[in-house]
Structure formats: structure tokens, C-alpha cells
Amino acid sequence: MRAIDIIHAEHRALSAVLQAFRFVLDGIRAGTMQPDYVLLDALIEYITEVPDRLHHPKEDDVLFVKILEVLPELAPLIEKLQHEHVMGARSTKALREALKVYQAQGSAGFAEFDAAAMRYIESSRKHLVTEETELLPIARQKLAPQDWAGIDAAFEANKDPWSGPTGEFRTLFSRIVAMVPAPYGVGPA
Ligand SMILES: [Fe+2]
Ligand SMILES: [Fe+2]
């Protein structure tokens, strides 16, 4: 069940970036941090690229398909998760636009950007929790070794949340860590 380890690792990487994003928004809202638009842009790039290009395709095209085949009674849960993938991709696109507006308007535009970003962070967190608590434990229990063989192979072929297919996520993640202040990063306080 190499696939499950890979999913956990990708969920952890994404959670770390979501927590850093929340930390930065809290700081700006409290007035203890100046808005850093380059950092905000990098955070949005990560939460757009990693789920949409690396993570969700493997769930949608491989894991969910096999689960549905073996456990058709999970169809409502799978449909909900797939719908959340679609909505998530829409939300990150909207966030990118909201950041442009915020950058143009300055502090007057923060509240709207903040609300949209916090909504995204919360729904993305819930999505990860649902997969971790409602989907993966049942899949681990009910899928047979031959089911996992195919899933594992597909996940092995595309697995690295830290560096991505061509190394670009490593650079992006390092940039984020360098810009976010402690304790979530090593950037200037
Ligand atoms: Fe998912
Ligand atoms: Fe996931």
C-alpha cells in the first residue's frame, strides 16, 4: 500500500502550506505582518499546482476508480470528494484574481481576499480530513493486494509533493519557507 503512504505525504505537504497561509493571513489581519504579495502569490501557486497537477488526478483517475469497482456503496462519498476537487480548482483560480484586486486596492481590499482565502483553507482542510478518516481506512481494509498493485504502480510513477515532476515544487516550497516567518518558515519576522 505504497499509494496510501504517498497520499499521506502529499496531504502533509499541502497541510503545511495551508497552515502557513493561515498564519500569514492572521498576521496581516492582526497588523503584525506587512502584506507580502510575492509570498501570497507563491502560496496560491502551490495550492493550485500541487493538488491540481499532482494529487487530485491520481485520486480521481486511479484510486477512486478502483474503490468504486470494489466498494460501489462508497459512490456518494466519492462523488462528494470529486465535486470538492472541481470546486477547489475553481476556488484557487478565483483566489488568484482576488489577490490581483487586493494588490491593486491595498489594505482596503484585504477583507475580501482574507475571507475568500480563509474559506478555501477551511474547505481544503475538511476535504483532507474526510479522505484521511472516511475513505483511506476503509480502502486499506477492503481492497485486496491485487487491487493495490495497480494503484501503487500509478502512484509510484507520480509521487513527489516536495519536488514535483520536474523539480519545480521543491523550488516553490523552498521559496515559501524562506519567506514565511517562524514558526512556519524561516523568513524575516
Ligand atoms: Fe482529494
Ligand atoms: Fe487527497
PDB file of C-alpha atoms and ligand atoms in Angstrom:
ATOM      1  CA  MET A   1       0.000   0.000   0.000  1.00  0.00           C
ATOM      2  CA  ARG A   2       2.676   2.408  -1.103  1.00  0.00           C
ATOM      3  CA  ALA A   3      -0.121   4.564  -2.539  1.00  0.00           C
ATOM      4  CA  ILE A   4      -1.520   5.297   0.926  1.00  0.00           C
ATOM      5  CA  ASP A   5       1.904   6.438   2.187  1.00  0.00           C
ATOM      6  CA  ILE A   6       2.216   8.728  -0.828  1.00  0.00           C
ATOM      7  CA  ILE A   7      -1.260  10.192  -0.245  1.00  0.00           C
ATOM      8  CA  HIS A   8      -0.427  10.808   3.433  1.00  0.00           C
ATOM      9  CA  ALA A   9       2.832  12.551   2.429  1.00  0.00           C
ATOM     10  CA  GLU A  10       1.026  14.753  -0.093  1.00  0.00           C
ATOM     11  CA  HIS A  11      -1.671  15.610   2.433  1.00  0.00           C
ATOM     12  CA  ARG A  12       1.030  16.564   4.968  1.00  0.00           C
ATOM     13  CA  ALA A  13       2.842  18.808   2.484  1.00  0.00           C
ATOM     14  CA  LEU A  14      -0.395  20.505   1.478  1.00  0.00           C
ATOM     15  CA  SER A  15      -1.484  20.916   5.116  1.00  0.00           C
ATOM     16  CA  ALA A  16       1.839  22.572   5.944  1.00  0.00           C
ATOM     17  CA  VAL A  17       1.337  25.128   3.183  1.00  0.00           C
ATOM     18  CA  LEU A  18      -2.299  25.718   4.202  1.00  0.00           C
ATOM     19  CA  GLN A  19      -1.209  26.325   7.805  1.00  0.00           C
ATOM     20  CA  ALA A  20       1.482  28.744   6.665  1.00  0.00           C
ATOM     21  CA  PHE A  21      -1.129  30.551   4.532  1.00  0.00           C
ATOM     22  CA  ARG A  22      -3.478  30.866   7.526  1.00  0.00           C
ATOM     23  CA  PHE A  23      -0.597  32.103   9.708  1.00  0.00           C
ATOM     24  CA  VAL A  24       0.251  34.830   7.171  1.00  0.00           C
ATOM     25  CA  LEU A  25      -3.401  35.927   6.859  1.00  0.00           C
ATOM     26  CA  ASP A  26      -3.741  36.039  10.670  1.00  0.00           C
ATOM     27  CA  GLY A  27      -0.600  38.218  10.836  1.00  0.00           C
ATOM     28  CA  ILE A  28      -1.826  40.682   8.227  1.00  0.00           C
ATOM     29  CA  ARG A  29      -5.280  40.828   9.866  1.00  0.00           C
ATOM     30  CA  ALA A  30      -3.718  41.480  13.292  1.00  0.00           C
ATOM     31  CA  GLY A  31      -1.401  44.134  11.865  1.00  0.00           C
ATOM     32  CA  THR A  32       1.735  42.264  12.961  1.00  0.00           C
ATOM     33  CA  MET A  33       2.755  41.422   9.381  1.00  0.00           C
ATOM     34  CA  GLN A  34       3.032  43.529   6.270  1.00  0.00           C
ATOM     35  CA  PRO A  35       1.373  42.006   3.191  1.00  0.00           C
ATOM     36  CA  ASP A  36       3.986  40.291   1.035  1.00  0.00           C
ATOM     37  CA  TYR A  37       2.333  39.858  -2.358  1.00  0.00           C
ATOM     38  CA  VAL A  38       5.159  37.720  -3.710  1.00  0.00           C
ATOM     39  CA  LEU A  39       4.667  35.297  -0.813  1.00  0.00           C
ATOM     40  CA  LEU A  40       0.870  35.297  -1.208  1.00  0.00           C
ATOM     41  CA  ASP A  41       1.304  34.591  -4.901  1.00  0.00           C
ATOM     42  CA  ALA A  42       3.688  31.688  -4.151  1.00  0.00           C
ATOM     43  CA  LEU A  43       1.251  30.220  -1.592  1.00  0.00           C
ATOM     44  CA  ILE A  44      -1.593  30.342  -4.110  1.00  0.00           C
ATOM     45  CA  GLU A  45       0.639  28.834  -6.790  1.00  0.00           C
ATOM     46  CA  TYR A  46       1.456  25.875  -4.527  1.00  0.00           C
ATOM     47  CA  ILE A  47      -2.157  25.190  -3.520  1.00  0.00           C
ATOM     48  CA  THR A  48      -3.130  25.412  -7.197  1.00  0.00           C
ATOM     49  CA  GLU A  49      -0.361  23.335  -8.759  1.00  0.00           C
ATOM     50  CA  VAL A  50       0.174  20.541  -6.256  1.00  0.00           C
ATOM     51  CA  PRO A  51      -3.471  19.489  -5.801  1.00  0.00           C
ATOM     52  CA  ASP A  52      -4.496  20.020  -9.421  1.00  0.00           C
ATOM     53  CA  ARG A  53      -1.457  18.653 -11.237  1.00  0.00           C
ATOM     54  CA  LEU A  54      -0.004  16.123  -8.839  1.00  0.00           C
ATOM     55  CA  HIS A  55      -2.504  14.957  -6.264  1.00  0.00           C
ATOM     56  CA  HIS A  56      -6.111  15.006  -7.454  1.00  0.00           C
ATOM     57  CA  PRO A  57      -5.500  13.339 -10.843  1.00  0.00           C
ATOM     58  CA  LYS A  58      -4.147  10.237  -9.089  1.00  0.00           C
ATOM     59  CA  GLU A  59      -7.139  10.134  -6.742  1.00  0.00           C
ATOM     60  CA  ASP A  60      -9.709  10.761  -9.496  1.00  0.00           C
ATOM     61  CA  ASP A  61      -8.203   8.533 -12.199  1.00  0.00           C
ATOM     62  CA  VAL A  62      -6.758   5.645 -10.209  1.00  0.00           C
ATOM     63  CA  LEU A  63      -7.706   5.357  -6.539  1.00  0.00           C
ATOM     64  CA  PHE A  64     -11.363   6.416  -6.758  1.00  0.00           C
ATOM     65  CA  VAL A  65     -11.937   4.241  -9.841  1.00  0.00           C
ATOM     66  CA  LYS A  66     -10.649   1.126  -8.081  1.00  0.00           C
ATOM     67  CA  ILE A  67     -12.541   1.901  -4.860  1.00  0.00           C
ATOM     68  CA  LEU A  68     -15.786   2.300  -6.821  1.00  0.00           C
ATOM     69  CA  GLU A  69     -15.177  -1.004  -8.555  1.00  0.00           C
ATOM     70  CA  VAL A  70     -14.675  -2.892  -5.285  1.00  0.00           C
ATOM     71  CA  LEU A  71     -16.921  -0.838  -2.973  1.00  0.00           C
ATOM     72  CA  PRO A  72     -19.789   0.625  -5.047  1.00  0.00           C
ATOM     73  CA  GLU A  73     -21.567   1.566  -1.822  1.00  0.00           C
ATOM     74  CA  LEU A  74     -18.986   4.351  -1.409  1.00  0.00           C
ATOM     75  CA  ALA A  75     -20.260   6.126  -4.542  1.00  0.00           C
ATOM     76  CA  PRO A  76     -21.871   9.037  -2.613  1.00  0.00           C
ATOM     77  CA  LEU A  77     -18.625   9.725  -0.721  1.00  0.00           C
ATOM     78  CA  ILE A  78     -16.525   9.508  -3.898  1.00  0.00           C
ATOM     79  CA  GLU A  79     -18.927  11.856  -5.709  1.00  0.00           C
ATOM     80  CA  LYS A  80     -18.658  14.367  -2.872  1.00  0.00           C
ATOM     81  CA  LEU A  81     -14.837  14.215  -2.953  1.00  0.00           C
ATOM     82  CA  GLN A  82     -14.733  14.572  -6.746  1.00  0.00           C
ATOM     83  CA  HIS A  83     -17.057  17.551  -6.552  1.00  0.00           C
ATOM     84  CA  GLU A  84     -14.726  19.102  -3.973  1.00  0.00           C
ATOM     85  CA  HIS A  85     -11.775  18.639  -6.372  1.00  0.00           C
ATOM     86  CA  VAL A  86     -13.664  20.578  -9.044  1.00  0.00           C
ATOM     87  CA  MET A  87     -14.739  23.302  -6.615  1.00  0.00           C
ATOM     88  CA  GLY A  88     -11.206  23.522  -5.186  1.00  0.00           C
ATOM     89  CA  ALA A  89      -9.727  24.161  -8.622  1.00  0.00           C
ATOM     90  CA  ARG A  90     -12.333  26.883  -9.211  1.00  0.00           C
ATOM     91  CA  SER A  91     -11.576  28.469  -5.842  1.00  0.00           C
ATOM     92  CA  THR A  92      -7.828  28.667  -6.419  1.00  0.00           C
ATOM     93  CA  LYS A  93      -8.464  30.349  -9.771  1.00  0.00           C
ATOM     94  CA  ALA A  94     -10.761  32.856  -8.042  1.00  0.00           C
ATOM     95  CA  LEU A  95      -8.152  33.402  -5.306  1.00  0.00           C
ATOM     96  CA  ARG A  96      -5.565  34.354  -7.896  1.00  0.00           C
ATOM     97  CA  GLU A  97      -7.966  37.012  -9.227  1.00  0.00           C
ATOM     98  CA  ALA A  98      -8.810  38.149  -5.677  1.00  0.00           C
ATOM     99  CA  LEU A  99      -5.090  38.613  -4.977  1.00  0.00           C
ATOM    100  CA  LYS A 100      -4.767  40.901  -8.013  1.00  0.00           C
ATOM    101  CA  VAL A 101      -7.660  43.020  -6.723  1.00  0.00           C
ATOM    102  CA  TYR A 102      -6.155  43.122  -3.207  1.00  0.00           C
ATOM    103  CA  GLN A 103      -2.781  44.156  -4.592  1.00  0.00           C
ATOM    104  CA  ALA A 104      -4.398  46.930  -6.645  1.00  0.00           C
ATOM    105  CA  GLN A 105      -6.557  48.217  -3.776  1.00  0.00           C
ATOM    106  CA  GLY A 106      -4.096  47.813  -0.913  1.00  0.00           C
ATOM    107  CA  SER A 107      -5.390  47.407   2.651  1.00  0.00           C
ATOM    108  CA  ALA A 108      -8.954  48.315   1.593  1.00  0.00           C
ATOM    109  CA  GLY A 109      -9.015  45.098  -0.417  1.00  0.00           C
ATOM    110  CA  PHE A 110      -7.726  42.813   2.327  1.00  0.00           C
ATOM    111  CA  ALA A 111     -11.027  41.823   3.984  1.00  0.00           C
ATOM    112  CA  GLU A 112     -12.449  40.315   0.807  1.00  0.00           C
ATOM    113  CA  PHE A 113      -9.258  38.463  -0.087  1.00  0.00           C
ATOM    114  CA  ASP A 114      -8.915  37.257   3.510  1.00  0.00           C
ATOM    115  CA  ALA A 115     -12.479  35.893   3.591  1.00  0.00           C
ATOM    116  CA  ALA A 116     -12.070  34.024   0.295  1.00  0.00           C
ATOM    117  CA  ALA A 117      -8.699  32.584   1.322  1.00  0.00           C
ATOM    118  CA  MET A 118      -9.932  31.500   4.768  1.00  0.00           C
ATOM    119  CA  ARG A 119     -12.948  29.805   3.164  1.00  0.00           C
ATOM    120  CA  TYR A 120     -10.635  27.924   0.809  1.00  0.00           C
ATOM    121  CA  ILE A 121      -8.265  26.893   3.600  1.00  0.00           C
ATOM    122  CA  GLU A 122     -11.119  25.576   5.729  1.00  0.00           C
ATOM    123  CA  SER A 123     -12.796  23.615   2.928  1.00  0.00           C
ATOM    124  CA  SER A 124      -9.485  22.174   1.784  1.00  0.00           C
ATOM    125  CA  ARG A 125      -8.679  21.114   5.364  1.00  0.00           C
ATOM    126  CA  LYS A 126     -12.073  19.412   5.668  1.00  0.00           C
ATOM    127  CA  HIS A 127     -11.509  17.613   2.367  1.00  0.00           C
ATOM    128  CA  LEU A 128      -8.196  16.189   3.598  1.00  0.00           C
ATOM    129  CA  VAL A 129      -9.786  15.122   6.900  1.00  0.00           C
ATOM    130  CA  THR A 130     -12.644  13.353   5.074  1.00  0.00           C
ATOM    131  CA  GLU A 131     -10.189  11.407   2.917  1.00  0.00           C
ATOM    132  CA  GLU A 132      -7.980  10.562   5.878  1.00  0.00           C
ATOM    133  CA  THR A 133     -10.800   9.470   8.192  1.00  0.00           C
ATOM    134  CA  GLU A 134     -13.648   8.230   5.960  1.00  0.00           C
ATOM    135  CA  LEU A 135     -12.011   6.950   2.782  1.00  0.00           C
ATOM    136  CA  LEU A 136      -8.476   5.688   3.343  1.00  0.00           C
ATOM    137  CA  PRO A 137      -9.183   3.492   6.403  1.00  0.00           C
ATOM    138  CA  ILE A 138     -11.938   1.603   4.517  1.00  0.00           C
ATOM    139  CA  ALA A 139      -9.825   1.324   1.372  1.00  0.00           C
ATOM    140  CA  ARG A 140      -6.906  -0.009   3.398  1.00  0.00           C
ATOM    141  CA  GLN A 141      -9.175  -2.607   4.972  1.00  0.00           C
ATOM    142  CA  LYS A 142     -11.249  -3.738   1.998  1.00  0.00           C
ATOM    143  CA  LEU A 143      -9.059  -3.562  -1.091  1.00  0.00           C
ATOM    144  CA  ALA A 144      -7.121  -6.738  -1.911  1.00  0.00           C
ATOM    145  CA  PRO A 145      -3.361  -6.897  -2.607  1.00  0.00           C
ATOM    146  CA  GLN A 146      -4.001  -7.240  -6.352  1.00  0.00           C
ATOM    147  CA  ASP A 147      -6.136  -4.067  -6.230  1.00  0.00           C
ATOM    148  CA  TRP A 148      -3.283  -2.217  -4.541  1.00  0.00           C
ATOM    149  CA  ALA A 149      -0.673  -3.448  -7.025  1.00  0.00           C
ATOM    150  CA  GLY A 150      -2.150  -1.358  -9.844  1.00  0.00           C
ATOM    151  CA  ILE A 151      -2.794   1.660  -7.627  1.00  0.00           C
ATOM    152  CA  ASP A 152       0.715   1.551  -6.139  1.00  0.00           C
ATOM    153  CA  ALA A 153       2.319   1.436  -9.584  1.00  0.00           C
ATOM    154  CA  ALA A 154       0.405   4.515 -10.723  1.00  0.00           C
ATOM    155  CA  PHE A 155       1.241   6.400  -7.533  1.00  0.00           C
ATOM    156  CA  GLU A 156       4.930   5.479  -7.710  1.00  0.00           C
ATOM    157  CA  ALA A 157       5.089   6.982 -11.182  1.00  0.00           C
ATOM    158  CA  ASN A 158       3.970  10.391  -9.883  1.00  0.00           C
ATOM    159  CA  LYS A 159       4.670  10.807  -6.223  1.00  0.00           C
ATOM    160  CA  ASP A 160       6.736  13.685  -5.060  1.00  0.00           C
ATOM    161  CA  PRO A 161       4.901  16.541  -3.323  1.00  0.00           C
ATOM    162  CA  TRP A 162       8.171  18.237  -2.419  1.00  0.00           C
ATOM    163  CA  SER A 163       9.863  18.325  -5.789  1.00  0.00           C
ATOM    164  CA  GLY A 164       7.139  17.595  -8.379  1.00  0.00           C
ATOM    165  CA  PRO A 165       7.571  16.074 -11.824  1.00  0.00           C
ATOM    166  CA  THR A 166      10.384  18.434 -12.885  1.00  0.00           C
ATOM    167  CA  GLY A 167      11.608  19.729  -9.541  1.00  0.00           C
ATOM    168  CA  GLU A 168       9.549  22.915  -9.643  1.00  0.00           C
ATOM    169  CA  PHE A 169       7.635  22.209  -6.420  1.00  0.00           C
ATOM    170  CA  ARG A 170      10.878  21.918  -4.447  1.00  0.00           C
ATOM    171  CA  THR A 171      11.908  25.380  -5.605  1.00  0.00           C
ATOM    172  CA  LEU A 172       8.444  26.762  -4.893  1.00  0.00           C
ATOM    173  CA  PHE A 173       8.255  25.136  -1.446  1.00  0.00           C
ATOM    174  CA  SER A 174      11.753  26.432  -0.549  1.00  0.00           C
ATOM    175  CA  ARG A 175      10.772  29.924  -1.657  1.00  0.00           C
ATOM    176  CA  ILE A 176       7.690  29.796   0.580  1.00  0.00           C
ATOM    177  CA  VAL A 177       9.682  28.548   3.583  1.00  0.00           C
ATOM    178  CA  ALA A 178      12.249  31.315   3.028  1.00  0.00           C
ATOM    179  CA  MET A 179       9.526  33.993   3.055  1.00  0.00           C
ATOM    180  CA  VAL A 180       7.186  32.811   5.846  1.00  0.00           C
ATOM    181  CA  PRO A 181       8.285  33.983   9.325  1.00  0.00           C
ATOM    182  CA  ALA A 182       8.862  31.477  12.169  1.00  0.00           C
ATOM    183  CA  PRO A 183       7.481  29.134  13.350  1.00  0.00           C
ATOM    184  CA  TYR A 184       6.103  28.109   9.922  1.00  0.00           C
ATOM    185  CA  GLY A 185       9.121  29.239   7.940  1.00  0.00           C
ATOM    186  CA  VAL A 186      12.499  30.911   8.265  1.00  0.00           C
ATOM    187  CA  GLY A 187      11.640  34.294   6.718  1.00  0.00           C
ATOM    188  CA  PRO A 188      12.114  37.715   8.327  1.00  0.00           C
ATOM    189  CA  ALA A 189       9.873  38.374  11.369  1.00  0.00           C
TER     190      ALA A 189
HETATM  191 FE    FE B   1      -8.888  14.640  -2.727  1.00  0.00          FE
HETATM  192 FE    FE B   2      -6.292  13.846  -1.209  1.00  0.00          FE
END
